mmCIF file of C-alpha atoms in Angstrom:
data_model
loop_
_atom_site.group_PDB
_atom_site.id
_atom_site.type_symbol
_atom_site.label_atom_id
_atom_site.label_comp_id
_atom_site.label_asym_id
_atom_site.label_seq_id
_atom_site.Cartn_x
_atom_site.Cartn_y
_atom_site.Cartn_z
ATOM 1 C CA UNK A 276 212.071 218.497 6.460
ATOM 2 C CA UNK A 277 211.780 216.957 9.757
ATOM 3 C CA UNK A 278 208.755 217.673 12.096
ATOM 4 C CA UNK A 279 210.239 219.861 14.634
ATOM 5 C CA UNK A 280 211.465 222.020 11.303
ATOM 6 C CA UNK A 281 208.236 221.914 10.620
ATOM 7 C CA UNK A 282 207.128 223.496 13.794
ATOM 8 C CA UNK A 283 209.894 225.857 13.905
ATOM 9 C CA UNK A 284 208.832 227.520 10.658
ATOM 10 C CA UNK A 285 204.996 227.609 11.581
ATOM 11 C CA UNK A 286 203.955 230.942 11.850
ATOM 12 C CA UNK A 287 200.488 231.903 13.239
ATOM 13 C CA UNK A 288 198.646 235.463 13.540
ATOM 14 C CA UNK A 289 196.761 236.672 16.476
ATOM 15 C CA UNK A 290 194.479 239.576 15.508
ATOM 16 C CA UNK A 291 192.276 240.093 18.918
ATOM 17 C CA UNK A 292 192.058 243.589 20.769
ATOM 18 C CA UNK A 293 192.524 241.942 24.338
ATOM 19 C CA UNK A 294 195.727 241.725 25.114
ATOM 20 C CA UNK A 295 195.401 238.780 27.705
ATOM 21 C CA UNK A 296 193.283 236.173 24.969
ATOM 22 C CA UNK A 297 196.622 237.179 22.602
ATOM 23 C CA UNK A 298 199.192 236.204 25.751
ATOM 24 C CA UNK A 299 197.413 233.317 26.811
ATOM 25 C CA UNK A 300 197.000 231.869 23.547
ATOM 26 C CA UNK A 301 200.337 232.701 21.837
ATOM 27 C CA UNK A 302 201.652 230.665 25.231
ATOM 28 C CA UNK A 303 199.104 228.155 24.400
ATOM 29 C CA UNK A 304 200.929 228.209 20.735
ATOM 30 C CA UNK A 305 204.026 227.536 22.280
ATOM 31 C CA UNK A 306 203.691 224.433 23.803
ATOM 32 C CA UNK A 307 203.002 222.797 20.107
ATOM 33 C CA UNK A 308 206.177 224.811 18.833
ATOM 34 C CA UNK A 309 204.244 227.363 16.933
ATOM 35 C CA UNK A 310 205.580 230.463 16.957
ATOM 36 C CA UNK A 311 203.433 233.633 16.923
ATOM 37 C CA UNK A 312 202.577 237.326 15.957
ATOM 38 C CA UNK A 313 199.751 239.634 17.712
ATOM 39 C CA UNK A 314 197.655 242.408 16.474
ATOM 40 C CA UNK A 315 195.693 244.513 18.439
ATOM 41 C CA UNK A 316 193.116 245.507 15.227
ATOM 42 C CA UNK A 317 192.533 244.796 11.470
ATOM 43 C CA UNK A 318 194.211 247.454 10.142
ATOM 44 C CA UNK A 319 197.337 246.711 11.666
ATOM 45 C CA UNK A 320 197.177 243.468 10.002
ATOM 46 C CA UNK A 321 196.629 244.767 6.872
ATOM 47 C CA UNK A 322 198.969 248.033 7.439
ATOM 48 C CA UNK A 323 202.136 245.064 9.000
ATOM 49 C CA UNK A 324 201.593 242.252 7.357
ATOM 50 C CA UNK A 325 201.707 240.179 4.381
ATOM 51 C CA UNK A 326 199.084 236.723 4.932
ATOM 52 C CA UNK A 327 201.084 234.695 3.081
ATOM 53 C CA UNK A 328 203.937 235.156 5.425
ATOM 54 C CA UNK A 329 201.702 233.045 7.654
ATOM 55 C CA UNK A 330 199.922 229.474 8.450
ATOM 56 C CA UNK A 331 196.929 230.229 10.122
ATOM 57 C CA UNK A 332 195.168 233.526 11.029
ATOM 58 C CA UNK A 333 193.475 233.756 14.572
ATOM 59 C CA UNK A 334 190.947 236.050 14.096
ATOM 60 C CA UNK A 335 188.425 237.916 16.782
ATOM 61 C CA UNK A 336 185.028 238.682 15.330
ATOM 62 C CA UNK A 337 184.674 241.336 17.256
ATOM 63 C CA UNK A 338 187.492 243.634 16.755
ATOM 64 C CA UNK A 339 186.547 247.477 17.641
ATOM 65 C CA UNK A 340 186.698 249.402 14.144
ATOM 66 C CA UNK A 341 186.904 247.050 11.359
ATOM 67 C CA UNK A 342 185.665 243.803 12.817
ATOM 68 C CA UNK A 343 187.184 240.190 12.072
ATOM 69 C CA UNK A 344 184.565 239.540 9.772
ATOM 70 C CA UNK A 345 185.248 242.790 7.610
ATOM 71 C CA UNK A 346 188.836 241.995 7.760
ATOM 72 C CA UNK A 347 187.903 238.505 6.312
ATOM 73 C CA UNK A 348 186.234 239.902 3.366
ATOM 74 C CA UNK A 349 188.907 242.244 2.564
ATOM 75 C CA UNK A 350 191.756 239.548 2.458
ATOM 76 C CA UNK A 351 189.407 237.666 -0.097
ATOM 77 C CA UNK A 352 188.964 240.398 -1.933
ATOM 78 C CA UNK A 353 192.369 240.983 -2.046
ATOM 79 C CA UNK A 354 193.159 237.146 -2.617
ATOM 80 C CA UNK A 355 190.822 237.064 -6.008
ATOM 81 C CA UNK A 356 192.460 240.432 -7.058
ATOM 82 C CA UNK A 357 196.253 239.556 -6.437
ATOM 83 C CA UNK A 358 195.960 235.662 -6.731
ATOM 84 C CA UNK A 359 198.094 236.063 -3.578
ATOM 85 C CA UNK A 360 197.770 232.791 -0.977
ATOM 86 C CA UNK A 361 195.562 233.331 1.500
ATOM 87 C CA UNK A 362 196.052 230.941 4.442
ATOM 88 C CA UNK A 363 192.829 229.040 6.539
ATOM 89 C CA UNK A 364 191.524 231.514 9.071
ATOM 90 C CA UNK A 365 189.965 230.485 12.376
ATOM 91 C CA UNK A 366 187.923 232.908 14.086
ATOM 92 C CA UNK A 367 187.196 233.484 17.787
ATOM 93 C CA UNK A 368 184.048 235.086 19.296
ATOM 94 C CA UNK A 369 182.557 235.421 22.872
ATOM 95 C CA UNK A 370 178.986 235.942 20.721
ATOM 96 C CA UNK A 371 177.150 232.611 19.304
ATOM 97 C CA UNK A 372 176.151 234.098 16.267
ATOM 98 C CA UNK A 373 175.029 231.278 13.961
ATOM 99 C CA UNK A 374 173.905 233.254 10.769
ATOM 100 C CA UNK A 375 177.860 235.015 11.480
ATOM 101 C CA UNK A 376 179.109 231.301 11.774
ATOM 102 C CA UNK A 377 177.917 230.029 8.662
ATOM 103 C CA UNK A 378 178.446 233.590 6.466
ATOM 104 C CA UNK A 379 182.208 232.628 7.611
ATOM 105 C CA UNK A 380 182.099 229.630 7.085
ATOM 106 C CA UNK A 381 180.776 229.878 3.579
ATOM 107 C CA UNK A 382 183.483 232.524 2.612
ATOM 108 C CA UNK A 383 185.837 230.009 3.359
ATOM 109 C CA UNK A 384 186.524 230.220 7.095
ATOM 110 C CA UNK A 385 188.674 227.163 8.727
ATOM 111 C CA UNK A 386 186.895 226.823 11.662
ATOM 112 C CA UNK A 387 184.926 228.732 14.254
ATOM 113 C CA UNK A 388 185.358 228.666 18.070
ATOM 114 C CA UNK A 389 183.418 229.959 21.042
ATOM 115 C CA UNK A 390 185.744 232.042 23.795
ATOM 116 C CA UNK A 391 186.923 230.900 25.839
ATOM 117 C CA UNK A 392 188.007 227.738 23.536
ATOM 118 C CA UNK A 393 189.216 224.677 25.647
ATOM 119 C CA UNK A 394 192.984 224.547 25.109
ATOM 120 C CA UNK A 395 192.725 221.296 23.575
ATOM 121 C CA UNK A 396 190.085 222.363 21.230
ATOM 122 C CA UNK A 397 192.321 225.052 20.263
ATOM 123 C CA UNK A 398 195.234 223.072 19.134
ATOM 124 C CA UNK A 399 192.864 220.775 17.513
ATOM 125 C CA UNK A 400 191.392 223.369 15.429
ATOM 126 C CA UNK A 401 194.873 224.992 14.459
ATOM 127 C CA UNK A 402 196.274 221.808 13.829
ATOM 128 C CA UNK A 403 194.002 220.989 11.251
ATOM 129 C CA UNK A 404 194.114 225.076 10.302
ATOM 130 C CA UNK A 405 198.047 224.043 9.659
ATOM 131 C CA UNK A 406 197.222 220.748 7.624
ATOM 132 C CA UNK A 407 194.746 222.299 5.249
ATOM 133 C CA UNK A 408 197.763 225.236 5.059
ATOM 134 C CA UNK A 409 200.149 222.816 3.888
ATOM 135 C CA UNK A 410 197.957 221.048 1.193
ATOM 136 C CA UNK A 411 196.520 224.418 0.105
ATOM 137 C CA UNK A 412 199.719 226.237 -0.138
ATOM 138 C CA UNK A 413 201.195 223.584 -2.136
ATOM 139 C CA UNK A 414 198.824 223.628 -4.568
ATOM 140 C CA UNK A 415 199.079 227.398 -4.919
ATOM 141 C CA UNK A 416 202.995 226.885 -4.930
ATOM 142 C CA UNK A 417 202.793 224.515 -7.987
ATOM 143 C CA UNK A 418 199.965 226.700 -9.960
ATOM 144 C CA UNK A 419 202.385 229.987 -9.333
ATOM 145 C CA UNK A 420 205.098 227.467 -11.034
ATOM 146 C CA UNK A 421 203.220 226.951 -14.330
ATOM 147 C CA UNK A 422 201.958 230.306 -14.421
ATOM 148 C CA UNK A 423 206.397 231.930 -14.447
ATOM 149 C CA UNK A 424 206.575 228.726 -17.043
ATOM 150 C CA UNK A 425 203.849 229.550 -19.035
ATOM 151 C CA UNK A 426 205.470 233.180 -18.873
ATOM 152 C CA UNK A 427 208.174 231.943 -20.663
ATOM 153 C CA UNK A 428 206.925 231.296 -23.801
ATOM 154 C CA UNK A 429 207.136 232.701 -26.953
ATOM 155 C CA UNK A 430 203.730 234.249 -28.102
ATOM 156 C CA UNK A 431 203.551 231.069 -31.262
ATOM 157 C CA UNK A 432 204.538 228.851 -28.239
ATOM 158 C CA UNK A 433 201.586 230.151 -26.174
ATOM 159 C CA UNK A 434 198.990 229.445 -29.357
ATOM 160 C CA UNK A 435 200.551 225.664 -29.920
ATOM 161 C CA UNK A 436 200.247 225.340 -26.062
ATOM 162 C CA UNK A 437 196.226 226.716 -26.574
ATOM 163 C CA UNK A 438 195.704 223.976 -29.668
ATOM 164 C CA UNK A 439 197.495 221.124 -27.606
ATOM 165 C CA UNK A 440 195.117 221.645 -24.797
ATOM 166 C CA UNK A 441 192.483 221.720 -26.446
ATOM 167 C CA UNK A 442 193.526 218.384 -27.820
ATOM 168 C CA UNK A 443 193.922 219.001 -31.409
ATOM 169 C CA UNK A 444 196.953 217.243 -33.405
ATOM 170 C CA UNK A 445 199.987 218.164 -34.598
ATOM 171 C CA UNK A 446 198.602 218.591 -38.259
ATOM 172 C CA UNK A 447 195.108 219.986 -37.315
ATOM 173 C CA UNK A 448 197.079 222.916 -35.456
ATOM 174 C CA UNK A 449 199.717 223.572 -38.187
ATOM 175 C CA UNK A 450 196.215 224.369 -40.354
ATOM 176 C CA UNK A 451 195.010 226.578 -37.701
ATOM 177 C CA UNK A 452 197.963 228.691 -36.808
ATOM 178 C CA UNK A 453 199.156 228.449 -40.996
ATOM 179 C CA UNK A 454 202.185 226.708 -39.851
ATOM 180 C CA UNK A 455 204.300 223.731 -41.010
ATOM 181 C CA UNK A 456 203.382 220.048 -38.910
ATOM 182 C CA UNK A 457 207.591 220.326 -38.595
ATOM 183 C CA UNK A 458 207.278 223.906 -36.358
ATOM 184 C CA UNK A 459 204.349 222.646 -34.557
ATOM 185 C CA UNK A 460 206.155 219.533 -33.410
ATOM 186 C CA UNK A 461 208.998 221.329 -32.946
ATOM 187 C CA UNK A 462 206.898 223.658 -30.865
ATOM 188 C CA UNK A 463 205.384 220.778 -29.029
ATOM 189 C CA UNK A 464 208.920 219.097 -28.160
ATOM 190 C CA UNK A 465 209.213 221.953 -26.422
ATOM 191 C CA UNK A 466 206.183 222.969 -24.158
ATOM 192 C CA UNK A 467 206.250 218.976 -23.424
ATOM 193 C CA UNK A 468 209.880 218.906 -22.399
ATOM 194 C CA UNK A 469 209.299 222.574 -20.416
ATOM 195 C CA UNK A 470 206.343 221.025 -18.863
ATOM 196 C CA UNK A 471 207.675 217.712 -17.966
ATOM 197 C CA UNK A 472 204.877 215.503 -19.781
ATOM 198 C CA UNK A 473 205.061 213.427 -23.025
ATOM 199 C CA UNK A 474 201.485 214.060 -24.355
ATOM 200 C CA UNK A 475 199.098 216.720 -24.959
ATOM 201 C CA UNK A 476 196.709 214.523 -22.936
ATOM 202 C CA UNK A 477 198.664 215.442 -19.973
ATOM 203 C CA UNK A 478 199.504 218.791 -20.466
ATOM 204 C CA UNK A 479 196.209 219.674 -20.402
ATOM 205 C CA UNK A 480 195.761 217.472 -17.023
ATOM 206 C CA UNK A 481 198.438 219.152 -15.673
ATOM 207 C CA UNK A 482 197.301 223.129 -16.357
ATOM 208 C CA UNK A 483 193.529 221.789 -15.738
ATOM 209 C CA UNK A 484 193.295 224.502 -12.923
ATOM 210 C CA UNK A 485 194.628 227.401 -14.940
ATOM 211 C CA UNK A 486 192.072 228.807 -17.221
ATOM 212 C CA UNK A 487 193.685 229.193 -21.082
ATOM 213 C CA UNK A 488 192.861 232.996 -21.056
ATOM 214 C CA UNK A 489 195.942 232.975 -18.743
ATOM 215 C CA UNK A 490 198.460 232.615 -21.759
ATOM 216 C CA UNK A 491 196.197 232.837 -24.835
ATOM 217 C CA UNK A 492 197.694 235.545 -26.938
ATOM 218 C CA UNK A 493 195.354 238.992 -27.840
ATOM 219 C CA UNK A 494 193.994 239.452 -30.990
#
């Protein structure tokens, strides 16, 4: 994709209650080629929109009702629930709260500016909002892969796939699951070639991020 697709498909939300900070700055957007959607408060964030549907979220701290910081919380809560991506969030404050700066920045904030933000600053901060987006949503992309993969498999498949990573061999795991060596490498053929790696070694690499309680089957 070229870089003024790129551009073209970068979406970026605004949730501030003025209504000149979110014209100014979704013009400011605009001369990088980022396209943008306001919100006056948090709930009509959370009652319009789906995060995931953007790059970068804008946020005011001081949003009248539930406050930018609330709002935070409440997308992270809802990102460890759901496993849904949540995308780098830069907040905007007229108040130089430090303790408030690093509580965001320790929930995972992007970045934290002081209003009014130097233009330049701006785009500097969103631009590496929009990096981190595209690393982190990659990531996510390729772990929501292996998790429909891992869906796949048959319940035996699922307890070969547990053995493998845990790096036991063929005939160690044909003892555990009472199986012949023949079905578990017969097994194994097929979680490698599903999986795209030749070795249990890198299987294992490869779903390093995904805990086994993911697939493991119940007792």
């Amino acid at each position: 994709m070229s870089s003024m697709q790129d551009q073209a498909a970068t979406r970026i939300a605004i949730i501030d209650d003025d209504p000149s900070v979110r014209h100014s700055l979704g013009m400011l957007l605009e001369t990088r080629g980022w396209s943008s959607e306001s919100f006056e408060r948090a709930a009509d964030f959370l009652d319009r929109a789906k995060p995931a549907d953007f790059h970068c979220l804008v946020v005011d701290v001081r949003i009248p009702g539930m406050s930018g910081l609330e709002l935070f919380e409440e997308l992270v809560r809802r990102q460890r629930r759901t496993q849904n991506y949540l995308p780098p969030v830069l907040f905007l404050t007229g108040h130089g709260d430090i303790p408030m700066v690093v509580h965001a920045l320790k929930q995972g904030a992007s970045d934290f500016l002081e209003k009014p933000a130097d233009p330049r600053t701006m785009l500097d901060a969103v631009g590496k909002a929009l990096a981190a987006d595209r690393t982190a949503r990659g990531l996510h992309e390729s772990r929501e892969s292996l998790l429909a993969e891992i869906a796949e498999l048959t319940p035996r498949e699922r307890e070969v796939l547990t053995e493998m990573v845990a790096g036991y061999l063929s005939k160690q795991i044909a003892d555990h699951l009472n199986i012949s060596t023949k079905t578990v490498e017969a097994h194994r053929l097929r979680i490698c070639h599903k999986f795209n790696v030749r070795t249990g070694m890198e299987l294992a690499a490869k779903l390093r991020e995904i805990p086994p309680s993911t697939w493991q089957v119940a007792e």
